[in-house]
Amino acid sequence: MSDLSADAVATEHPGAAPADGNPAAPGGGRTVGTAVPRSLVDRLAAGITATGVPSVVETVAPLTGERLAALPQSTPADVEVAFQLARRAQAAWAALPVRRRAGVLLRFHDLLLKRQDEVLDLVQAETGKARLHAFEEVLAVAMAARHYGRAAQGYLKDRRRGGALPVLTHAVEARRPKGVIGHISPWNYPLELCVGDLLPAFVAGNAVVNKPDTQTALTGLWARELLIEAGLPADLWQVVIGDGPVIGPAVVEHADYVSFTGSTRTGREVAQRAAARLVGASLELGGKNAMLVLSDADLEAAAAGAVRACFSSAGQLCISIERLLVHRSVADRFLELFVARTRALRLGGGLAYGADMGSLVSVRQLDTTTRHVDEAVKAGATVLTGGRARPDLGPYFYEPTVLDGVTPEMAVCGEETFGPVVSVYRFDTEEEAVAAANSTPYGLNSSVWTRDLRRGRAVAARLRTGTVNVNEAYAAAYGSVAAPMGGMGDSGLGRRHGAEGILRFTEAQTVATQRMMPIAPSFGLDDKQFAAVMTGGLRMLKALRFK
Ligand code: NAD
């Protein structure tokens, strides 16, 4: 593994820094090679289910382009073995009281906060994001661990329900674990979208076979080690690595339930495979999220919020904002503030706090971002700031970019860029803004800025997105882990967080016990008399306001 410091990257990628470009953040001196040594990679890779003589796949650190890890790849036969091991471990785990399982989550919470620096290094090394954005993952996972650690008993407890006949029928709704969950996760939030989503699955009594994206597998493997340290039986969480189109379908093929986060295109495929097997699936997919700046918004706060909304994790965030809808009366002032803040963002890849934005993850993301911007500019859009790659900082850096004059025929207008690019549109009426926000097939997240909170919530009710943030970018809704989060339309099916986020990993089972008399002719009544008695009974139940 070579030993490139972030400061040394400039020599490695010698494009000259543009005079008017975003400033570079200080490097911090630590290197990917020392933060993620070979010994750590080998130890974590031992957690992958890959038997026989596995082929090896190499990953690269996006910050510098240096080789990061060589990981064994699983085969479809390994996936089958992983399911067998997980299934065996699941029965004993499900037999434990919920309180014991919840205790593992609460211990994990404390360990994660204590050892966060280890995983911040890994997330940065694998994704190239700024440390502050990596920390958001720690925050989200800790919040989920605390919530499900404390609330699982309430979510999972047996619930008495009204029986068929009062007094005579006793009915209870119970929650049983699905069994083994197939969990397929992407590279952009490798801690949160891996372990964060699995915590409710585990506490509900399931085992998991997880296929993370190969590029970011080390982060999930680290979380697995930590969860085992907190008390999770080792076989309960199996990790398989490999090509998505090969290993992904094998996971879906054996799962009792599928939890998928990734692109809408792959999500459709996963849904079709799950449907053919009649197993359920939750799908957390893409978005083309809008932020609405109303005429009475606090423009300073909105400009600062827009920077977080558009450029966190270099825009590689499913809930990030790619469309800024601004009331015409405040557009000039808002853009002045927003563009100035965007231009001042410090870009860098040091393994330390200090950079405001890091790198894109791969050449694929850089290519899409570059194509969306270049095509738009060619077709008449204006770059207010950014609009170019920064090879002087690292191979996949791209400046935070604000586009004006974007029209519907440009790809950047309707397609998800998943990069640090936002387009600005002006509106005259609230009606127009809501219609524009709702004009894509997606429906993941949105953001509304106004000084009138009641007005903000009224606009929120008209937006077709699974989450809406009033006077915040995305963190208010995402961080509210007791409330559901997910997408409408092409942005997905099902929800993470809250009751839905845990109950999706369970089967509802109704256990009804009949006493004294059956729900059938008895006590000498013939069929006609039984029907008459029941008809009278039904009328009475309604009159007595039984539900
Ligand atoms: P992707 O769909 O290419 O890959 C996601 C995962 O699916 C990876 O692990 C991949 O290996 C696997 N995969 C690929 N082909 C598969 C197949 N045929 N069957 C089963 N699995 C397969 O997505 P990506 O590019 O890695 O992630 C970015 C996308 O994810 C963006 O569209 C983003 O908006 C979305 N996303 C959504 C959320 C959310 O919560 N809604 C969160 C993060 C990312």
Coordinates of C-alpha atoms and ligand atoms in Angstrom, one line a residue:
M1 CA 0.0 0.0 0.0
S2 CA 1.6 3.3 -0.9
D3 CA 1.8 6.1 1.6
L4 CA 0.3 9.2 0.2
S5 CA -0.6 12.0 2.5
A6 CA -3.4 14.3 1.5
D7 CA -0.8 17.0 1.1
A8 CA 1.2 14.8 -1.2
V9 CA -1.9 14.3 -3.4
A10 CA -1.3 17.6 -5.1
T11 CA 2.0 16.3 -6.5
E12 CA 0.3 13.0 -7.5
H13 CA -2.5 14.9 -9.3
P14 CA -0.6 17.9 -10.6
G15 CA -3.5 19.8 -12.2
A16 CA -3.0 23.4 -11.2
A17 CA -5.5 24.8 -8.7
P18 CA -7.7 27.5 -10.5
A19 CA -7.1 31.0 -9.1
D20 CA -10.8 31.5 -8.5
G21 CA -11.6 27.9 -7.4
N22 CA -12.7 26.7 -4.0
P23 CA -9.9 26.8 -1.5
A24 CA -8.2 23.6 -0.4
A25 CA -8.6 22.5 3.2
P26 CA -5.5 21.7 5.3
G27 CA -4.5 18.0 4.8
G28 CA -4.1 17.0 8.4
G29 CA -1.0 14.9 7.9
R30 CA -2.5 11.4 8.4
T31 CA -2.5 9.0 5.5
V32 CA -4.9 6.4 4.3
G33 CA -2.1 3.8 4.4
T34 CA -1.4 4.3 8.1
A35 CA -5.1 4.8 9.1
V36 CA -6.2 1.6 7.3
P37 CA -3.2 -0.7 7.6
R38 CA -3.0 -4.1 5.8
S39 CA -3.4 -5.9 9.2
L40 CA -6.8 -4.2 9.8
V41 CA -8.0 -5.0 6.2
D42 CA -7.0 -8.6 6.7
R43 CA -8.7 -8.9 10.1
L44 CA -11.9 -7.4 8.8
A45 CA -11.9 -9.4 5.5
A46 CA -11.9 -12.6 7.6
G47 CA -15.6 -11.7 8.4
I48 CA -16.6 -12.3 4.7
T49 CA -18.2 -15.6 3.9
A50 CA -16.1 -16.7 0.9
T51 CA -14.9 -20.3 0.9
G52 CA -12.8 -22.4 -1.5
V53 CA -10.2 -20.4 -3.3
P54 CA -12.0 -17.0 -3.6
S55 CA -11.1 -14.5 -6.3
V56 CA -9.9 -11.2 -5.0
V57 CA -11.3 -7.8 -5.8
E58 CA -9.3 -4.6 -5.2
T59 CA -10.6 -1.3 -3.9
V60 CA -9.1 2.1 -4.2
A61 CA -9.2 5.1 -1.8
P62 CA -11.1 7.8 -3.7
L63 CA -9.2 10.6 -1.9
T64 CA -5.9 9.7 -3.4
G65 CA -6.4 6.9 -5.9
E66 CA -4.1 4.6 -4.0
R67 CA -4.9 0.9 -3.5
L68 CA -7.0 0.4 -0.3
A69 CA -7.8 -3.2 0.1
A70 CA -7.9 -6.6 -1.6
L71 CA -11.1 -8.5 -0.6
P72 CA -12.1 -12.1 -1.2
Q73 CA -15.3 -12.4 -3.3
S74 CA -18.1 -14.7 -2.4
T75 CA -19.8 -17.0 -4.9
P76 CA -23.5 -17.8 -5.2
A77 CA -22.6 -21.1 -3.3
D78 CA -21.1 -19.0 -0.5
V79 CA -24.4 -17.1 -0.3
E80 CA -26.2 -20.3 0.3
V81 CA -23.7 -21.3 3.0
A82 CA -24.2 -17.8 4.6
F83 CA -28.0 -18.4 4.7
Q84 CA -27.5 -21.8 6.3
L85 CA -25.2 -20.4 9.0
A86 CA -27.5 -17.4 9.6
R87 CA -30.6 -19.6 9.8
R88 CA -29.0 -21.9 12.4
A89 CA -28.0 -18.9 14.6
Q90 CA -31.4 -17.2 14.3
A91 CA -33.5 -19.7 16.2
A92 CA -31.6 -19.4 19.4
W93 CA -31.4 -15.6 19.0
A94 CA -35.2 -15.3 18.5
A95 CA -35.8 -17.3 21.7
L96 CA -34.1 -14.7 23.8
P97 CA -36.3 -12.1 25.5
V98 CA -36.4 -8.8 23.6
R99 CA -34.8 -7.0 26.6
R100 CA -31.7 -9.1 26.1
R101 CA -31.5 -8.4 22.4
A102 CA -32.1 -4.7 23.0
G103 CA -29.2 -4.7 25.5
V104 CA -26.8 -5.5 22.6
L105 CA -27.9 -2.4 20.8
L106 CA -27.4 -0.2 23.8
R107 CA -23.9 -1.5 24.4
F108 CA -23.2 -1.1 20.7
H109 CA -24.3 2.6 21.0
D110 CA -21.7 3.2 23.7
L111 CA -18.9 1.3 21.9
L112 CA -19.6 3.2 18.7
L113 CA -19.3 6.6 20.4
K114 CA -16.2 5.6 22.2
R115 CA -14.4 4.2 19.1
Q116 CA -15.8 6.6 16.5
D117 CA -12.4 7.7 15.2
E118 CA -11.7 4.2 13.9
V119 CA -14.7 4.1 11.8
L120 CA -14.5 7.7 10.7
D121 CA -11.1 6.8 9.2
L122 CA -12.6 3.9 7.4
V123 CA -15.6 5.8 6.0
Q124 CA -13.3 8.5 4.8
A125 CA -10.9 6.1 3.3
E126 CA -13.6 4.1 1.5
T127 CA -15.9 7.0 0.3
G128 CA -13.7 10.1 0.2
K129 CA -16.2 12.2 2.1
A130 CA -15.2 14.9 4.6
R131 CA -14.9 13.8 8.2
L132 CA -17.8 15.9 9.3
H133 CA -20.0 14.1 6.8
A134 CA -18.6 10.7 8.0
F135 CA -19.6 11.8 11.5
E136 CA -23.2 12.2 10.4
E137 CA -23.2 8.5 9.9
V138 CA -22.0 7.9 13.5
L139 CA -24.7 10.2 14.7
A140 CA -27.5 8.5 12.7
V141 CA -26.4 5.0 13.8
A142 CA -26.1 6.0 17.5
M143 CA -29.6 7.5 17.3
A144 CA -31.1 4.4 15.8
A145 CA -29.3 2.2 18.4
R146 CA -30.6 4.2 21.3
H147 CA -34.1 4.4 19.8
Y148 CA -34.6 0.7 19.0
G149 CA -32.6 -0.3 22.1
R150 CA -35.1 1.5 24.3
A151 CA -38.3 1.2 22.2
A152 CA -38.1 -2.3 20.8
Q153 CA -40.0 -3.9 23.7
G154 CA -42.9 -1.6 23.1
Y155 CA -42.9 -2.1 19.3
L156 CA -42.8 -5.9 19.6
K157 CA -45.0 -6.6 22.6
D158 CA -48.2 -8.7 22.2
R159 CA -51.2 -6.5 21.7
R160 CA -54.7 -7.4 22.9
R161 CA -57.2 -6.8 20.0
G162 CA -61.0 -6.8 20.1
G163 CA -62.1 -10.4 19.5
A164 CA -64.8 -11.7 17.1
L165 CA -67.3 -11.8 19.9
P166 CA -66.9 -9.8 23.1
V167 CA -65.9 -11.9 26.2
L168 CA -66.1 -15.1 24.1
T169 CA -63.2 -14.5 21.8
H170 CA -59.8 -13.4 23.1
A171 CA -57.5 -12.1 20.4
V172 CA -53.8 -11.2 20.6
E173 CA -51.6 -9.7 17.8
A174 CA -48.1 -11.0 18.1
R175 CA -45.0 -10.1 16.2
R176 CA -42.7 -12.9 14.9
P177 CA -39.3 -12.4 13.3
K178 CA -39.2 -12.9 9.5
G179 CA -36.2 -15.2 9.8
V180 CA -33.2 -14.3 7.7
I181 CA -33.2 -10.9 6.1
G182 CA -31.3 -10.3 2.9
H183 CA -29.9 -6.8 3.1
I184 CA -28.3 -5.1 0.1
S185 CA -26.7 -1.7 0.7
P186 CA -24.9 1.0 -1.4
W187 CA -21.6 2.8 -1.0
N188 CA -22.7 6.3 -0.1
Y189 CA -23.5 5.9 3.6
P190 CA -21.7 2.6 4.3
L191 CA -22.1 2.7 8.1
E192 CA -25.6 4.1 8.4
L193 CA -27.2 2.2 5.5
C194 CA -25.5 -1.0 6.6
V195 CA -25.7 -1.4 10.3
G196 CA -28.2 1.5 10.9
D197 CA -30.8 -0.4 9.0
L198 CA -29.9 -3.8 10.5
L199 CA -30.3 -2.8 14.2
P200 CA -34.1 -3.1 14.1
A201 CA -33.9 -6.3 12.2
F202 CA -31.6 -7.9 14.8
V203 CA -33.6 -6.7 17.8
A204 CA -36.8 -8.1 16.2
G205 CA -35.1 -11.5 16.4
N206 CA -33.8 -11.9 12.8
A207 CA -30.5 -13.0 11.3
V208 CA -29.1 -11.1 8.3
V209 CA -27.1 -11.9 5.2
N210 CA -25.7 -8.6 4.1
K211 CA -24.3 -7.7 0.7
P212 CA -22.6 -4.3 1.0
D213 CA -21.1 -2.5 -1.9
T214 CA -17.6 -3.9 -2.4
Q215 CA -16.1 -0.4 -2.4
T216 CA -17.3 0.2 1.2
A217 CA -17.3 -3.3 2.7
L218 CA -14.7 -2.6 5.3
T219 CA -16.9 -0.1 7.1
G220 CA -19.8 -2.6 7.5
L221 CA -17.3 -5.3 8.5
W222 CA -16.0 -3.0 11.3
A223 CA -19.5 -2.4 12.5
R224 CA -20.1 -6.2 12.5
E225 CA -17.0 -6.7 14.7
L226 CA -18.3 -4.0 17.1
L227 CA -21.8 -5.5 17.3
I228 CA -20.3 -8.9 18.1
E229 CA -18.2 -7.2 20.8
A230 CA -21.5 -5.8 22.2
G231 CA -22.9 -9.3 22.4
L232 CA -24.4 -10.2 18.9
P233 CA -23.8 -13.9 18.2
A234 CA -21.2 -14.0 15.4
D235 CA -23.1 -16.1 12.9
L236 CA -26.2 -13.9 13.1
W237 CA -24.7 -11.3 10.6
Q238 CA -23.2 -12.9 7.5
V239 CA -21.4 -10.7 5.0
V240 CA -21.1 -11.7 1.3
I241 CA -19.1 -9.6 -1.2
G242 CA -19.3 -9.7 -5.0
D243 CA -20.6 -8.3 -8.2
G244 CA -24.1 -6.8 -7.6
P245 CA -25.8 -8.4 -10.6
V246 CA -24.4 -11.9 -9.5
I247 CA -24.4 -11.9 -5.7
G248 CA -27.4 -9.6 -5.2
P249 CA -29.9 -11.9 -6.9
A250 CA -28.5 -14.9 -5.0
V251 CA -29.2 -13.0 -1.7
V252 CA -32.8 -12.2 -2.8
E253 CA -33.2 -15.9 -3.8
H254 CA -32.8 -17.1 -0.3
A255 CA -34.1 -14.3 1.9
D256 CA -37.3 -14.4 4.0
Y257 CA -37.5 -10.6 3.5
V258 CA -35.4 -8.2 1.5
S259 CA -34.2 -4.8 2.6
F260 CA -32.6 -2.9 -0.3
T261 CA -31.1 0.6 -0.6
G262 CA -29.7 1.8 -3.9
S263 CA -30.8 3.1 -7.3
T264 CA -34.4 3.0 -8.6
R265 CA -33.2 0.8 -11.5
T266 CA -31.8 -1.9 -9.4
G267 CA -34.6 -1.6 -6.9
R268 CA -37.1 -2.5 -9.6
E269 CA -35.2 -5.7 -10.4
V270 CA -34.9 -6.6 -6.7
A271 CA -38.7 -6.0 -6.2
Q272 CA -39.5 -8.3 -9.2
R273 CA -37.4 -11.1 -7.9
A274 CA -38.8 -10.8 -4.4
A275 CA -42.4 -10.7 -5.8
A276 CA -41.8 -13.9 -7.7
R277 CA -40.9 -15.6 -4.5
L278 CA -43.7 -13.9 -2.6
V279 CA -41.4 -12.4 0.0
G280 CA -41.7 -8.8 1.1
A281 CA -39.2 -6.1 0.3
S282 CA -38.5 -2.5 1.4
L283 CA -36.8 -0.4 -1.2
E284 CA -35.0 2.9 -0.4
L285 CA -34.2 4.4 -3.8
G286 CA -33.2 7.6 -5.6
G287 CA -34.5 11.1 -5.5
K288 CA -34.5 14.5 -7.2
N289 CA -35.2 16.5 -4.1
A290 CA -36.4 20.1 -4.1
M291 CA -35.9 22.9 -1.6
L292 CA -38.4 25.7 -1.5
V293 CA -37.4 29.1 -0.4
L294 CA -40.6 31.1 0.3
S295 CA -40.7 34.9 0.1
D296 CA -40.7 35.2 3.9
A297 CA -37.7 32.9 4.5
D298 CA -34.7 33.9 6.7
L299 CA -32.4 34.1 3.7
E300 CA -29.1 33.8 5.7
A301 CA -30.4 30.7 7.4
A302 CA -31.8 29.3 4.1
A303 CA -28.4 29.9 2.3
A304 CA -26.5 28.1 5.0
G305 CA -29.1 25.3 5.0
A306 CA -28.9 25.0 1.2
V307 CA -25.1 24.5 1.4
R308 CA -25.7 21.5 3.8
A309 CA -28.6 20.3 1.7
C310 CA -26.7 20.3 -1.6
F311 CA -23.1 19.5 -0.8
S312 CA -23.0 17.1 2.2
S313 CA -21.1 14.0 1.2
A314 CA -20.4 15.9 -2.1
G315 CA -24.1 15.5 -3.0
Q316 CA -23.9 11.7 -2.9
L317 CA -26.7 11.6 -0.4
C318 CA -30.1 10.2 -1.5
I319 CA -32.0 13.0 0.4
S320 CA -29.7 15.8 -0.8
I321 CA -31.2 18.7 -2.7
E322 CA -30.6 19.0 -6.5
R323 CA -33.4 21.5 -7.2
L324 CA -33.6 24.9 -5.5
L325 CA -36.9 26.7 -6.0
V326 CA -36.7 30.3 -4.9
H327 CA -39.4 33.0 -4.8
R328 CA -38.6 35.6 -7.4
S329 CA -38.8 38.5 -5.0
V330 CA -35.9 37.1 -2.9
A331 CA -34.0 35.1 -5.5
D332 CA -31.2 37.7 -6.2
R333 CA -30.4 38.2 -2.5
F334 CA -30.6 34.5 -1.7
L335 CA -28.3 33.5 -4.6
E336 CA -25.8 36.2 -3.6
L337 CA -25.6 34.6 -0.1
F338 CA -25.7 31.0 -1.3
V339 CA -23.2 31.4 -4.0
A340 CA -20.8 33.2 -1.7
R341 CA -21.0 30.4 0.9
T342 CA -20.6 27.8 -1.8
R343 CA -17.5 29.4 -3.3
A344 CA -15.9 29.6 0.2
L345 CA -16.3 25.8 0.9
R346 CA -12.9 24.3 1.6
L347 CA -12.3 21.1 -0.3
G348 CA -10.0 18.4 0.9
G349 CA -9.3 14.9 1.8
G350 CA -7.4 14.9 5.0
L351 CA -8.3 12.3 7.6
A352 CA -9.2 15.0 10.0
Y353 CA -11.9 17.6 10.6
G354 CA -11.5 20.8 8.6
A355 CA -12.7 20.2 5.1
D356 CA -16.2 21.3 4.2
M357 CA -16.5 18.9 1.3
G358 CA -14.6 15.8 0.2
S359 CA -14.3 13.9 -3.0
L360 CA -16.7 11.9 -5.1
V361 CA -16.4 8.2 -4.7
S362 CA -15.4 7.0 -8.1
V363 CA -14.8 7.8 -11.7
R364 CA -18.4 6.8 -12.5
Q365 CA -19.8 9.5 -10.2
L366 CA -17.3 12.0 -11.6
D367 CA -18.3 11.2 -15.1
T368 CA -22.1 11.6 -14.4
T369 CA -21.5 14.8 -12.6
T370 CA -19.3 16.2 -15.4
R371 CA -21.7 15.0 -18.1
H372 CA -24.7 16.6 -16.4
V373 CA -23.0 20.0 -16.0
D374 CA -21.2 20.1 -19.4
E375 CA -24.3 19.1 -21.3
A376 CA -26.4 21.7 -19.5
V377 CA -23.8 24.4 -20.2
K378 CA -23.7 23.5 -23.8
A379 CA -27.5 23.8 -24.0
G380 CA -27.5 27.3 -22.5
A381 CA -27.3 26.9 -18.7
T382 CA -25.1 29.3 -16.7
V383 CA -22.6 28.2 -14.0
L384 CA -22.9 30.5 -11.0
T385 CA -20.0 28.8 -9.3
G386 CA -18.0 25.6 -9.6
G387 CA -18.6 23.5 -12.8
R388 CA -15.2 21.8 -13.0
A389 CA -13.2 18.9 -11.6
R390 CA -10.3 19.5 -9.3
P391 CA -7.6 17.0 -10.1
D392 CA -5.1 19.1 -8.1
L393 CA -6.9 17.8 -5.0
G394 CA -7.5 14.2 -5.9
P395 CA -8.7 12.1 -8.8
Y396 CA -12.4 12.5 -8.2
F397 CA -12.8 15.9 -6.7
Y398 CA -15.5 18.2 -8.3
E399 CA -16.3 21.7 -7.2
P400 CA -19.7 22.4 -5.6
T401 CA -21.7 23.7 -8.5
V402 CA -24.7 26.0 -8.8
L403 CA -26.5 26.1 -12.2
D404 CA -29.0 28.7 -13.4
G405 CA -31.1 28.6 -16.6
V406 CA -31.6 24.9 -16.5
T407 CA -34.5 23.7 -18.9
P408 CA -36.5 20.5 -18.9
E409 CA -34.6 18.9 -21.9
M410 CA -31.3 18.9 -19.9
A411 CA -30.5 15.7 -18.1
V412 CA -29.6 17.6 -14.9
C413 CA -33.2 18.9 -14.7
G414 CA -34.9 15.6 -14.0
E415 CA -32.3 12.9 -13.6
E416 CA -30.5 12.2 -10.3
T417 CA -26.9 13.5 -10.6
F418 CA -25.8 12.2 -7.2
G419 CA -23.0 14.8 -7.1
P420 CA -22.4 18.3 -5.9
V421 CA -24.6 20.0 -8.4
V422 CA -27.8 22.1 -7.8
S423 CA -30.0 23.9 -10.3
V424 CA -31.9 27.1 -9.4
Y425 CA -35.4 27.8 -10.5
R426 CA -37.6 30.9 -9.7
F427 CA -41.3 30.9 -8.9
D428 CA -44.0 33.5 -8.4
T429 CA -46.7 31.6 -6.5
E430 CA -46.7 28.9 -3.9
E431 CA -49.0 26.9 -6.2
E432 CA -46.3 27.0 -8.9
A433 CA -43.6 26.0 -6.4
V434 CA -45.5 23.0 -5.1
A435 CA -46.3 21.9 -8.7
A436 CA -42.7 22.2 -9.7
A437 CA -41.5 20.3 -6.6
N438 CA -43.9 17.5 -7.3
S439 CA -43.1 17.3 -11.0
T440 CA -40.7 14.4 -10.9
P441 CA -41.6 10.7 -10.6
Y442 CA -39.4 10.6 -7.4
G443 CA -40.7 11.5 -4.0
L444 CA -38.0 11.1 -1.4
N445 CA -37.2 14.3 0.6
S446 CA -38.0 18.0 0.4
S447 CA -37.2 21.1 2.4
V448 CA -39.3 24.3 2.9
W449 CA -37.9 27.6 4.3
T450 CA -40.3 30.2 5.8
R451 CA -40.5 32.3 8.9
D452 CA -44.2 31.2 9.2
L453 CA -44.0 27.6 10.6
R454 CA -47.7 27.0 10.1
R455 CA -47.3 28.0 6.5
G456 CA -44.3 25.7 6.2
R457 CA -46.3 22.7 7.5
A458 CA -49.2 23.5 5.2
V459 CA -46.9 23.5 2.2
A460 CA -45.3 20.3 3.5
A461 CA -48.7 18.6 3.4
R462 CA -48.9 19.3 -0.3
L463 CA -45.5 17.9 -1.2
R464 CA -45.4 14.2 -2.4
T465 CA -42.2 13.2 -0.6
G466 CA -41.7 10.7 2.3
T467 CA -40.0 13.3 4.4
V468 CA -40.2 17.1 4.5
N469 CA -37.9 19.4 6.5
V470 CA -39.2 22.8 7.5
N471 CA -36.2 25.2 8.0
E472 CA -33.7 22.4 7.8
A473 CA -32.1 20.5 4.9
Y474 CA -32.6 16.9 5.7
A475 CA -31.2 16.2 9.2
A476 CA -34.4 17.1 11.1
A477 CA -36.5 14.4 9.4
Y478 CA -33.8 11.8 9.0
G479 CA -32.6 12.3 12.6
S480 CA -36.2 11.9 13.9
V481 CA -35.7 8.1 14.1
A482 CA -39.0 7.5 16.0
A483 CA -40.8 8.7 12.8
P484 CA -40.8 6.8 9.5
M485 CA -38.4 7.7 6.6
G486 CA -38.7 6.6 3.0
G487 CA -39.8 7.4 -0.5
M488 CA -43.1 7.9 -2.4
G489 CA -43.3 7.1 -6.1
D490 CA -40.1 6.0 -7.8
S491 CA -38.2 6.7 -4.5
G492 CA -39.2 3.4 -3.0
L493 CA -41.5 1.2 -1.0
G494 CA -41.7 0.8 2.8
R495 CA -40.0 2.9 5.5
R496 CA -37.0 2.7 7.7
H497 CA -37.2 4.2 11.3
G498 CA -40.1 4.3 13.7
A499 CA -42.7 1.5 14.0
E500 CA -42.6 0.7 10.3
G501 CA -38.8 0.5 10.4
I502 CA -38.9 -2.4 12.8
L503 CA -42.3 -4.1 12.1
R504 CA -41.3 -4.6 8.4
F505 CA -38.9 -7.2 9.8
T506 CA -41.7 -9.1 11.5
E507 CA -44.7 -11.2 10.5
A508 CA -48.0 -10.3 12.3
Q509 CA -49.6 -13.3 13.9
T510 CA -53.1 -13.3 15.4
V511 CA -53.7 -15.8 18.1
A512 CA -57.4 -16.0 18.9
T513 CA -58.9 -18.2 21.6
Q514 CA -62.6 -19.0 21.6
R515 CA -64.3 -19.7 25.0
M516 CA -67.6 -21.2 26.1
M517 CA -69.4 -21.4 22.7
P518 CA -68.2 -21.7 19.1
I519 CA -69.1 -19.2 16.4
A520 CA -71.5 -21.6 14.9
P521 CA -75.0 -23.0 15.6
S522 CA -74.9 -24.5 19.1
F523 CA -77.0 -25.0 22.2
G524 CA -79.8 -26.5 20.1
L525 CA -80.1 -23.6 17.8
D526 CA -80.7 -24.5 14.1
D527 CA -79.0 -22.5 11.3
K528 CA -81.9 -20.1 10.9
Q529 CA -82.1 -19.4 14.7
F530 CA -78.3 -18.9 14.8
A531 CA -78.5 -16.4 12.0
A532 CA -81.3 -14.5 13.8
V533 CA -79.4 -14.4 17.1
M534 CA -76.2 -13.3 15.4
T535 CA -78.1 -10.6 13.5
G536 CA -79.5 -9.2 16.7
G537 CA -76.1 -9.4 18.3
L538 CA -74.4 -7.5 15.4
R539 CA -77.1 -4.7 15.7
M540 CA -76.5 -4.5 19.5
L541 CA -72.7 -4.3 19.1
K542 CA -73.0 -1.4 16.7
A543 CA -75.5 0.4 19.0
L544 CA -73.1 -0.1 21.9
R545 CA -70.4 1.5 19.8
F546 CA -68.1 -1.6 19.7
K547 CA -65.3 -1.1 17.2
Ligands
NAD1 P1 -27.0 0.5 -7.0 O1 -28.4 0.2 -7.2 O2 -26.1 0.5 -8.2 O3 -26.4 -0.5 -6.0 C1 -26.9 -0.7 -4.7 C2 -26.5 -2.1 -4.2 O4 -27.2 -3.1 -5.0 C3 -25.1 -2.4 -4.3 O5 -24.7 -3.2 -3.2 C4 -25.0 -3.2 -5.6 O6 -23.8 -4.1 -5.6 C5 -26.3 -4.0 -5.5 N1 -26.7 -4.5 -6.8 C6 -26.4 -4.1 -8.1 N2 -27.0 -4.8 -9.0 C7 -27.9 -5.6 -8.3 C8 -28.8 -6.6 -8.7 N3 -29.1 -6.8 -10.0 N4 -29.5 -7.3 -7.8 C9 -29.3 -7.0 -6.5 N5 -28.4 -6.2 -6.0 C10 -27.7 -5.5 -6.9 O7 -26.9 1.9 -6.3 P2 -25.6 2.8 -6.0 O8 -25.2 3.5 -7.1 O9 -24.7 1.9 -5.2 O10 -26.2 3.8 -4.9 C11 -26.7 5.0 -5.2 C12 -28.2 5.1 -5.3 O11 -28.7 4.7 -4.1 C13 -28.7 6.5 -5.6 O12 -29.7 6.4 -6.6 C14 -29.3 6.9 -4.3 O13 -30.3 7.9 -4.4 C15 -29.8 5.6 -3.7 N6 -29.9 5.7 -2.3 C16 -31.1 5.7 -1.7 C17 -31.2 5.9 -0.3 C18 -32.6 6.0 0.4 O14 -32.6 5.8 1.6 N7 -33.6 6.2 -0.4 C19 -30.1 6.0 0.5 C20 -28.8 5.9 -0.2 C21 -28.7 5.8 -1.5

